[in-house]
Tab-separated table of C-alpha atoms in Angstrom:
chain	number	residue	atom	x	y	z
A	253	VAL	CA	169.220	97.633	-12.590
A	254	SER	CA	168.190	101.000	-11.366
A	255	VAL	CA	165.787	103.449	-12.035
A	256	THR	CA	166.052	107.198	-11.841
A	257	PRO	CA	163.486	109.904	-12.042
A	258	SER	CA	164.444	112.502	-15.580
A	259	GLY	CA	162.207	114.877	-15.799
A	260	ALA	CA	158.456	113.470	-15.927
A	261	THR	CA	159.441	110.384	-17.143
A	262	SER	CA	161.352	108.019	-14.574
A	263	ILE	CA	164.132	106.065	-17.118
A	264	ALA	CA	165.670	102.823	-16.533
A	265	ARG	CA	169.275	101.919	-17.350
A	266	PHE	CA	171.775	99.394	-17.480
A	267	ALA	CA	174.878	98.849	-18.950
A	268	ALA	CA	177.072	95.968	-19.998
A	269	ASP	CA	180.411	95.698	-21.253
A	270	PHE	CA	181.276	94.116	-24.607
A	271	HIS	CA	184.974	93.295	-25.239
A	272	GLY	CA	185.764	96.443	-23.553
A	273	LEU	CA	183.082	98.532	-25.109
A	274	PRO	CA	180.040	99.913	-22.824
A	275	VAL	CA	176.708	98.940	-24.213
A	276	ARG	CA	173.918	101.438	-22.369
A	277	VAL	CA	170.167	100.655	-22.498
A	278	GLU	CA	168.019	103.115	-21.502
A	279	ALA	CA	163.868	102.855	-21.203
A	280	ASP	CA	161.013	104.893	-20.230
A	281	TRP	CA	159.380	101.412	-20.132
A	282	PRO	CA	161.420	99.536	-17.079
A	283	ASP	CA	160.331	96.106	-18.429
A	284	VAL	CA	162.712	96.993	-21.315
A	285	VAL	CA	165.789	96.999	-19.392
A	286	ASP	CA	164.936	94.042	-17.465
A	287	ALA	CA	164.738	91.789	-20.357
A	288	LEU	CA	168.083	93.139	-22.122
A	289	ALA	CA	169.383	93.133	-18.860
A	290	GLU	CA	168.342	89.497	-18.635
A	291	ARG	CA	169.537	88.857	-22.365
A	292	LEU	CA	172.792	90.099	-21.600
A	293	ARG	CA	173.869	88.390	-18.310
A	294	GLY	CA	177.056	86.889	-19.340
A	295	LEU	CA	178.239	90.044	-19.903
A	296	GLU	CA	179.639	92.074	-16.917
A	297	ALA	CA	177.681	95.017	-15.731
A	298	THR	CA	179.923	98.459	-16.140
A	299	SER	CA	179.318	101.739	-15.230
A	300	ALA	CA	182.927	102.788	-17.175
A	301	ASP	CA	182.266	106.174	-18.532
A	302	GLY	CA	183.589	107.087	-22.158
A	303	PRO	CA	182.307	106.221	-25.593
A	304	GLY	CA	180.256	103.014	-25.974
A	305	LEU	CA	177.032	102.394	-27.787
A	306	THR	CA	173.692	103.980	-26.722
A	307	PHE	CA	170.154	102.431	-27.383
A	308	GLN	CA	167.550	104.767	-26.482
A	309	TYR	CA	164.358	102.684	-26.152
A	310	ARG	CA	160.836	104.972	-26.041
A	311	LEU	CA	157.098	104.104	-25.637
A	312	ALA	CA	154.628	106.159	-27.801
A	313	ASN	CA	150.981	105.534	-28.948
A	314	ASP	CA	152.125	106.712	-32.380
A	315	PRO	CA	155.423	105.810	-33.439
A	316	GLY	CA	154.897	107.086	-36.989
A	317	LYS	CA	155.100	110.611	-35.226
A	318	ALA	CA	157.636	110.135	-32.926
A	319	LEU	CA	160.083	109.052	-34.975
A	320	PRO	CA	159.784	110.005	-37.963
A	321	TYR	CA	161.315	108.184	-41.686
A	322	PRO	CA	164.113	109.985	-42.504
A	323	VAL	CA	164.724	112.276	-45.530
A	324	GLY	CA	167.212	111.225	-48.259
A	325	GLN	CA	167.801	108.249	-50.695
A	326	ALA	CA	167.443	105.540	-48.899
A	327	ARG	CA	167.772	101.531	-50.599
A	328	PRO	CA	166.626	98.571	-48.954
A	329	VAL	CA	169.705	96.364	-47.012
A	330	TYR	CA	167.544	93.729	-45.317
A	331	GLU	CA	164.243	92.007	-45.468
A	332	THR	CA	162.469	91.992	-42.100
A	333	PRO	CA	158.971	89.831	-41.390
A	334	HIS	CA	157.324	92.788	-41.100
A	335	GLY	CA	159.449	95.136	-43.089
A	336	GLN	CA	162.844	96.717	-44.761
A	337	VAL	CA	165.905	97.960	-43.406
A	338	HIS	CA	166.438	101.005	-45.337
A	339	TYR	CA	170.198	102.511	-45.366
A	340	PHE	CA	170.638	106.122	-45.759
A	341	ASN	CA	173.547	106.978	-47.723
A	342	GLY	CA	173.498	110.960	-46.874
A	343	GLY	CA	172.986	110.796	-43.584
A	344	ASP	CA	174.462	107.054	-42.499
A	345	THR	CA	171.723	105.999	-41.015
A	346	LEU	CA	169.250	102.641	-40.871
A	347	PHE	CA	165.618	103.054	-40.707
A	348	LEU	CA	163.309	100.068	-40.080
A	349	ASP	CA	159.523	100.879	-39.513
A	350	TYR	CA	158.287	97.656	-38.210
A	351	GLY	CA	155.059	96.713	-39.083
A	352	GLY	CA	154.012	100.330	-37.706
A	353	PHE	CA	154.300	99.169	-34.008
A	354	ALA	CA	157.649	99.585	-33.452
A	355	ARG	CA	160.616	102.035	-35.304
A	356	LEU	CA	164.260	101.663	-35.159
A	357	LEU	CA	167.063	104.143	-36.362
A	358	ILE	CA	170.311	103.587	-36.147
A	359	GLU	CA	173.265	106.211	-36.197
A	360	PRO	CA	176.559	104.490	-36.617
A	361	LEU	CA	178.432	107.521	-36.026
A	362	SER	CA	177.435	108.721	-32.850
A	363	GLY	CA	176.938	104.483	-31.654
A	364	LYS	CA	173.332	105.651	-30.996
A	365	ALA	CA	169.959	103.692	-31.785
A	366	GLN	CA	167.121	104.721	-31.168
A	367	ILE	CA	163.752	102.369	-30.799
A	368	VAL	CA	160.371	103.875	-30.234
A	369	PHE	CA	157.554	101.465	-29.885
A	370	ARG	CA	153.855	100.966	-28.408
A	371	PRO	CA	153.475	99.447	-25.664
A	372	ASP	CA	152.798	96.415	-25.642
A	373	THR	CA	154.357	92.891	-23.115
A	374	GLU	CA	153.856	91.286	-26.783
A	375	ALA	CA	156.409	93.288	-28.737
A	376	LEU	CA	159.059	93.650	-25.742
A	377	TRP	CA	160.640	89.908	-27.404
A	378	LEU	CA	160.455	91.710	-30.523
A	379	ILE	CA	162.467	95.229	-29.280
A	380	SER	CA	165.086	93.080	-27.018
A	381	HIS	CA	165.571	90.581	-29.325
A	382	PRO	CA	165.854	90.739	-33.309
A	383	LEU	CA	165.627	95.107	-33.142
A	384	PHE	CA	168.174	95.013	-30.616
A	385	THR	CA	169.965	92.951	-32.339
A	386	LEU	CA	170.190	94.560	-35.941
A	387	ALA	CA	171.086	97.735	-34.262
A	388	LEU	CA	174.197	96.491	-31.980
A	389	VAL	CA	175.798	94.236	-35.397
A	390	GLU	CA	175.745	97.640	-37.089
A	391	LEU	CA	177.256	99.754	-34.646
A	392	LEU	CA	179.363	97.709	-33.556
A	393	LYS	CA	180.585	96.940	-37.357
A	394	ARG	CA	181.986	100.452	-37.231
A	395	ARG	CA	184.060	100.084	-34.768
A	396	GLY	CA	186.141	96.794	-35.702
A	397	PHE	CA	183.779	93.884	-34.321
A	398	TYR	CA	182.344	92.072	-37.141
A	399	SER	CA	179.270	89.817	-36.544
A	400	ILE	CA	178.963	86.208	-37.506
A	401	HIS	CA	175.367	84.222	-37.535
A	402	ALA	CA	176.503	81.346	-35.365
A	403	ALA	CA	176.834	79.895	-32.325
A	404	GLY	CA	180.176	79.472	-31.111
A	405	LEU	CA	181.617	77.057	-28.779
A	406	ALA	CA	186.008	76.383	-27.793
A	407	ARG	CA	188.002	74.238	-26.637
A	408	GLY	CA	191.534	74.909	-25.476
A	409	GLY	CA	191.532	78.528	-27.067
A	410	LYS	CA	190.531	77.232	-30.784
A	411	SER	CA	187.058	77.739	-31.837
A	412	LEU	CA	184.180	75.883	-32.921
A	413	LEU	CA	181.655	78.062	-35.139
A	414	LEU	CA	178.319	76.571	-36.093
A	415	ALA	CA	177.172	78.967	-39.019
A	416	GLY	CA	173.255	78.772	-39.752
A	417	THR	CA	169.801	80.469	-39.834
A	418	SER	CA	167.297	79.647	-37.744
A	419	GLY	CA	166.502	75.822	-37.849
A	420	ALA	CA	169.990	74.557	-38.552
A	421	GLY	CA	170.159	73.289	-35.294
A	422	LYS	CA	172.534	75.883	-33.620
A	423	SER	CA	171.417	75.780	-30.291
A	424	THR	CA	170.988	71.683	-29.945
A	425	LEU	CA	174.304	70.943	-31.047
A	426	THR	CA	175.644	73.982	-28.771
A	427	VAL	CA	173.971	72.522	-25.472
A	428	ALA	CA	175.547	68.964	-26.357
A	429	LEU	CA	178.876	70.635	-26.797
A	430	LEU	CA	178.650	72.311	-23.862
A	431	GLU	CA	177.283	68.527	-21.976
A	432	ARG	CA	180.947	67.956	-23.556
A	433	GLY	CA	182.510	70.504	-21.413
A	434	LEU	CA	183.490	72.789	-24.076
A	435	ASP	CA	183.312	76.531	-23.247
A	436	LEU	CA	180.636	78.955	-24.678
A	437	LEU	CA	180.868	81.720	-26.998
A	438	GLY	CA	177.594	81.993	-28.129
A	439	ASP	CA	174.533	80.495	-28.675
A	440	ASP	CA	173.733	82.404	-32.169
A	441	MET	CA	176.106	85.542	-32.567
A	442	ALA	CA	179.774	85.580	-32.476
A	443	PHE	CA	181.751	88.257	-33.157
A	444	LEU	CA	185.197	88.506	-34.834
A	445	ARG	CA	188.117	91.200	-34.557
A	446	CYS	CA	191.177	91.158	-36.860
A	447	GLU	CA	194.230	91.706	-35.116
A	448	PRO	CA	198.019	91.584	-36.366
A	449	GLU	CA	198.177	87.641	-35.807
A	450	GLY	CA	194.802	86.987	-37.353
A	451	VAL	CA	191.268	87.132	-36.812
A	452	ARG	CA	190.062	86.659	-33.266
A	453	VAL	CA	186.334	85.204	-32.618
A	454	LEU	CA	185.209	87.021	-29.680
A	455	ALA	CA	182.117	85.774	-27.343
A	456	PHE	CA	178.525	86.545	-27.340
A	457	PRO	CA	177.273	84.986	-24.183
A	458	ASP	CA	173.736	86.127	-24.395
A	459	GLU	CA	170.430	84.032	-23.749
A	460	ILE	CA	170.401	80.573	-25.318
A	461	ASP	CA	167.263	80.145	-27.047
A	462	ILE	CA	165.779	76.230	-26.903
A	463	THR	CA	162.425	74.837	-28.429
A	464	PRO	CA	160.439	72.573	-26.247
A	465	HIS	CA	161.943	69.821	-28.526
A	466	THR	CA	165.436	70.485	-27.369
A	467	LEU	CA	164.723	70.525	-23.944
A	468	GLY	CA	163.146	67.051	-24.620
A	469	MET	CA	166.083	65.695	-25.525
A	470	PHE	CA	168.340	67.390	-22.215
A	471	PRO	CA	166.169	66.022	-19.221
A	472	ARG	CA	168.261	67.426	-16.651
A	473	LEU	CA	167.726	70.513	-18.084
A	474	GLN	CA	164.434	71.059	-18.096
A	475	THR	CA	164.410	72.830	-14.121
A	476	ARG	CA	166.972	75.064	-15.627
A	477	VAL	CA	164.716	77.776	-18.341
A	478	SER	CA	163.371	80.981	-17.882
A	479	ASN	CA	160.592	82.825	-19.685
A	480	VAL	CA	158.454	79.633	-19.437
A	481	GLY	CA	155.195	81.493	-21.189
A	482	ARG	CA	156.626	84.591	-21.365
A	483	PRO	CA	154.416	86.655	-23.588
A	484	GLY	CA	156.235	87.412	-27.134
A	485	TRP	CA	159.050	85.305	-26.247
A	486	ARG	CA	159.247	82.246	-28.999
A	487	LYS	CA	161.327	79.962	-27.262
A	488	LEU	CA	163.048	78.849	-24.063
A	489	GLN	CA	165.958	80.699	-22.709
A	490	LEU	CA	168.713	78.597	-20.770
A	491	HIS	CA	171.859	80.717	-19.285
A	492	ALA	CA	175.474	79.144	-19.717
A	493	HIS	CA	175.806	79.416	-15.528
A	494	ASN	CA	172.354	77.348	-15.410
A	495	LEU	CA	174.011	74.392	-17.388
A	496	GLY	CA	176.422	73.371	-14.552
A	497	THR	CA	180.362	74.436	-15.127
A	498	PRO	CA	181.227	75.789	-18.620
A	499	LYS	CA	183.235	78.406	-18.859
A	500	VAL	CA	182.723	81.292	-21.443
A	501	ALA	CA	185.925	81.548	-23.990
A	502	TRP	CA	186.129	85.289	-24.353
A	503	GLU	CA	188.393	85.069	-26.979
A	504	SER	CA	189.515	82.294	-29.156
A	505	GLU	CA	191.628	81.138	-32.189
A	506	PRO	CA	189.586	79.994	-35.458
A	507	LYS	CA	189.795	76.607	-36.219
A	508	VAL	CA	186.822	74.886	-37.393
A	509	LEU	CA	183.759	76.703	-38.650
A	510	VAL	CA	180.352	74.220	-39.539
A	511	PHE	CA	177.005	74.662	-41.078
A	512	PRO	CA	174.667	72.404	-40.032
A	513	THR	CA	172.018	71.054	-41.327
A	514	ILE	CA	168.995	68.043	-39.822
A	515	GLY	CA	169.216	64.855	-40.818
A	516	ASP	CA	166.855	62.154	-39.668
A	517	CYS	CA	169.065	59.022	-39.880
A	518	GLU	CA	170.918	58.340	-36.458
A	519	ASP	CA	174.311	58.931	-37.740
A	520	SER	CA	176.091	62.040	-38.425
A	521	SER	CA	178.017	63.102	-40.937
A	522	LEU	CA	180.764	65.963	-41.633
A	523	GLU	CA	181.378	66.537	-45.304
A	524	ALA	CA	184.721	69.364	-45.997
A	525	LEU	CA	183.451	72.527	-47.616
A	526	SER	CA	185.261	74.509	-50.296
A	527	CYS	CA	186.459	78.468	-49.429
A	528	ARG	CA	184.077	79.678	-52.130
A	529	GLU	CA	181.219	77.970	-50.729
A	530	ALA	CA	181.914	78.952	-47.351
A	531	LEU	CA	182.158	82.320	-48.128
A	532	LEU	CA	179.028	82.271	-50.262
A	533	GLU	CA	177.746	80.933	-47.144
A	534	LEU	CA	178.932	84.043	-44.586
A	535	ALA	CA	178.535	86.755	-47.257
A	536	PRO	CA	174.912	87.298	-46.447
A	537	ASN	CA	176.053	88.202	-42.452
A	538	VAL	CA	177.693	91.195	-44.317
A	539	LEU	CA	174.834	94.209	-43.794
A	540	LEU	CA	175.817	96.297	-46.717
A	541	THR	CA	175.709	99.450	-45.925
A	542	GLU	CA	178.770	102.170	-45.624
A	543	PRO	CA	181.453	101.145	-47.656
A	544	ALA	CA	184.366	100.654	-45.725
A	545	SER	CA	183.051	98.744	-42.713
A	546	SER	CA	181.424	96.623	-45.207
A	547	GLN	CA	184.277	95.655	-46.806
A	548	ALA	CA	186.147	94.916	-43.676
A	549	HIS	CA	183.388	92.548	-42.617
A	550	LEU	CA	183.468	90.786	-45.742
A	551	SER	CA	187.555	90.850	-45.196
A	552	ALA	CA	187.325	89.657	-41.535
A	553	LEU	CA	184.547	86.620	-42.684
A	554	THR	CA	187.103	86.378	-45.550
A	555	ALA	CA	190.282	85.612	-42.818
A	556	LEU	CA	188.074	83.846	-40.382
A	557	ILE	CA	187.548	81.019	-43.616
A	558	SER	CA	190.773	80.749	-44.596
A	559	SER	CA	191.778	80.162	-40.885
A	560	SER	CA	189.382	77.548	-40.354
A	561	ASP	CA	188.772	73.658	-41.917
A	562	CYS	CA	185.043	74.365	-42.958
A	563	TYR	CA	182.291	71.530	-43.245
A	564	ARG	CA	178.983	70.802	-44.068
A	565	LEU	CA	177.309	68.855	-41.000
A	566	LEU	CA	174.462	66.823	-41.727
A	567	THR	CA	173.318	66.155	-37.841
A	568	GLY	CA	171.621	62.710	-36.847
A	569	THR	CA	169.070	61.986	-34.277
A	570	ASN	CA	172.192	60.821	-31.607
A	571	LEU	CA	173.894	64.348	-30.635
A	572	ASP	CA	175.923	62.453	-28.502
A	573	ALA	CA	178.176	61.129	-31.554
A	574	ALA	CA	176.572	64.222	-33.142
A	575	ALA	CA	179.065	66.315	-30.763
A	576	GLN	CA	181.625	63.672	-30.570
A	577	LEU	CA	182.648	64.180	-33.504
A	578	LEU	CA	182.495	68.255	-33.593
A	579	ASP	CA	184.901	67.374	-30.745
A	580	ALA	CA	187.337	65.853	-32.806
A	581	ALA	CA	187.506	67.796	-35.402
A	582	LEU	CA	188.451	70.582	-33.618
A	583	GLN	CA	190.740	68.672	-31.605
A	584	ASP	CA	192.593	67.560	-34.903
B	43	VAL	CA	177.362	93.999	-75.221
B	44	LEU	CA	181.165	93.397	-75.580
B	45	ASN	CA	181.928	90.513	-77.895
B	46	SER	CA	185.538	89.240	-79.169
B	47	GLY	CA	186.238	91.230	-82.014
B	48	PRO	CA	188.938	94.068	-82.697
B	49	ARG	CA	186.879	97.235	-81.554
B	50	ASP	CA	185.942	95.787	-78.074
B	51	SER	CA	189.545	94.268	-77.554
B	52	GLN	CA	190.437	97.666	-77.183
B	53	LEU	CA	187.708	98.780	-74.505
B	54	ARG	CA	189.482	99.235	-71.239
B	55	VAL	CA	187.052	98.502	-67.682
B	56	ARG	CA	187.268	98.754	-64.507
B	57	PRO	CA	185.431	97.828	-60.996
B	58	ASN	CA	182.630	99.362	-60.215
B	59	PRO	CA	183.978	101.348	-57.523
B	60	GLU	CA	181.173	100.433	-55.172
B	61	ILE	CA	181.306	96.734	-55.639
B	62	LEU	CA	182.246	94.926	-52.319
B	63	ALA	CA	185.156	91.939	-53.027
B	64	THR	CA	187.838	89.388	-51.253
B	65	GLN	CA	189.632	86.649	-52.563
B	66	LEU	CA	190.434	83.948	-50.950
B	67	ALA	CA	192.967	81.026	-52.286
B	68	GLU	CA	192.236	81.706	-56.505
B	69	ASP	CA	188.319	82.569	-56.155
B	70	SER	CA	186.875	85.886	-55.191
B	71	VAL	CA	183.778	86.794	-54.306
B	72	LEU	CA	181.508	90.181	-55.008
B	73	LEU	CA	179.080	91.954	-53.873
B	74	ASN	CA	176.865	94.888	-54.899
B	75	PRO	CA	175.544	96.741	-52.433
B	76	ALA	CA	173.199	98.625	-54.942
B	77	ASP	CA	170.959	95.301	-55.163
B	78	GLY	CA	172.286	92.957	-52.537
B	79	ASN	CA	173.264	90.209	-54.940
B	80	TYR	CA	176.746	88.615	-54.759
B	81	TYR	CA	178.697	86.599	-57.219
B	82	SER	CA	181.634	84.455	-57.715
B	83	LEU	CA	184.234	84.169	-59.648
B	84	ASP	CA	186.962	81.137	-60.188
B	85	GLY	CA	190.429	81.460	-60.479
B	86	VAL	CA	190.605	82.818	-64.036
B	87	GLY	CA	187.787	85.663	-63.643
B	88	SER	CA	189.118	86.333	-60.258
B	89	ARG	CA	192.660	87.220	-62.018
B	90	ALA	CA	190.539	89.259	-64.984
B	91	TRP	CA	188.683	91.084	-62.188
B	92	GLU	CA	192.143	91.778	-60.609
B	93	LEU	CA	193.534	92.991	-64.036
B	94	CYS	CA	190.833	95.143	-65.456
B	95	ASN	CA	191.864	98.350	-63.705
B	96	GLY	CA	190.972	100.628	-66.154
B	97	THR	CA	194.190	101.210	-68.012
B	98	ARG	CA	194.492	97.490	-69.436
B	99	THR	CA	192.474	96.213	-73.159
B	100	LEU	CA	190.598	93.595	-73.375
B	101	ALA	CA	193.207	91.937	-75.235
B	102	GLU	CA	196.025	93.013	-72.792
B	103	ILE	CA	194.192	91.292	-70.346
B	104	ALA	CA	193.219	88.271	-72.422
B	105	GLU	CA	197.126	87.787	-73.203
B	106	ILE	CA	198.185	87.940	-69.782
B	107	VAL	CA	195.432	85.369	-68.525
B	108	GLY	CA	196.339	83.100	-71.124
B	109	ALA	CA	200.010	83.144	-70.477
B	110	GLU	CA	199.250	82.742	-66.787
B	111	PHE	CA	196.726	79.820	-67.379
B	112	GLY	CA	198.553	77.937	-70.494
B	113	ALA	CA	195.783	78.561	-72.778
B	114	ASP	CA	195.551	80.701	-76.366
B	115	PRO	CA	194.635	84.458	-75.842
B	116	ILE	CA	192.251	84.403	-78.911
B	117	THR	CA	189.699	81.831	-76.941
B	118	VAL	CA	190.492	83.264	-73.452
B	119	MET	CA	189.895	86.852	-75.283
B	120	ALA	CA	186.091	85.563	-76.338
B	121	ASP	CA	185.326	83.718	-72.682
B	122	LEU	CA	186.552	87.340	-71.154
B	123	ALA	CA	184.336	89.188	-73.439
B	124	GLU	CA	181.631	87.113	-72.281
B	125	LEU	CA	182.366	87.772	-68.684
B	126	PHE	CA	182.918	91.459	-68.861
B	127	ALA	CA	179.541	91.662	-70.682
B	128	ASP	CA	177.666	89.947	-68.022
B	129	MET	CA	179.860	92.174	-65.098
B	130	ALA	CA	179.320	95.121	-66.669
B	131	ASP	CA	174.844	94.134	-66.762
B	132	ALA	CA	175.402	93.322	-63.123
B	133	LYS	CA	177.133	96.735	-62.554
B	134	LEU	CA	180.019	95.403	-61.334
B	135	ILE	CA	182.717	96.906	-63.595
B	136	GLN	CA	182.397	99.966	-65.999
B	137	THR	CA	183.954	100.501	-69.143
B	138	VAL	CA	186.610	103.625	-69.110
């Protein structure tokens, strides 16, 4: 991370390589760049020129004045806890006012996202995590990378995706499977790319977010978490490189797609899921914005399902056994 | 509302061009960006969706679907009229 003077304000910069695409972050508050550099530590830093994505963060006491609501007709496409994301069809832009203290403008055609926010350390997690992710998935969607809200692991070049919302137990299972020696794709997000030979699953190895409860299940990891008590951070962070030997599986072939829920008995169970049920589960991954890329996203999810064995998993309290069950499905 | 009477049997419908659609095995899933709702169609519904291209009448679609699924075209016509009425309400299709 370098801090360089730019006019009257110091701008901190950081760039990471996402599967050949530079993702650049600029901010007039270095803590933002530090937070994102830490989050994206699993990606290679890059100084490559050329087209990529740019995230510009600016401090403002009044985000409403600094980044006005765009002109034109809009429709809501996503609901956050503190505001709706609106899509403006005319300008092909997305806009979010997050509770008055942060505003986000996504301009997919230019590959740019602007985030204006009030100076508040509590806001740091918000702007470097959910708002960054929201912009990232839409900007990548226009460049042929289609997001899936799922943890991902791989063995022998074949992927196991654990799809589901927060609280489904994705991170706990991810850690349990890493402990069995599987390779990591990501803890909360993976991407799909359609190739002539079929759909491929791409890694997004950012931090693994775990709760103190999950950490209690893996005592040897107690000393390896970061961000303990950091303002605004809701969970504890683990990096793959702190877990011992796991490798990142940068690209893999789809094999198993699982929708986990947390059960209360000891044993876990896998139940086959129909393609239609799986597709209805994954459809909300598509942000309904620009039609062609949204249709391509839906088609990529369809290709994933048709290339995968799909299951529901009721995760039991014996995590070793749950991980063994999933590992066996992957090797089947 | 469509019904299976002789007048509506000559209606032609086509997909709303805004709708996102995907087919998996025999089933389809449709997403309406305008309201964020999504729908699933079984094999018969998927085939009807595929056939409603704005040039075929409801009766013609019913005849094709009936032949392919081994069902009585009159019964299929009644079912499709109901399905298309629901789809028109959900703005998934438009009359031509």
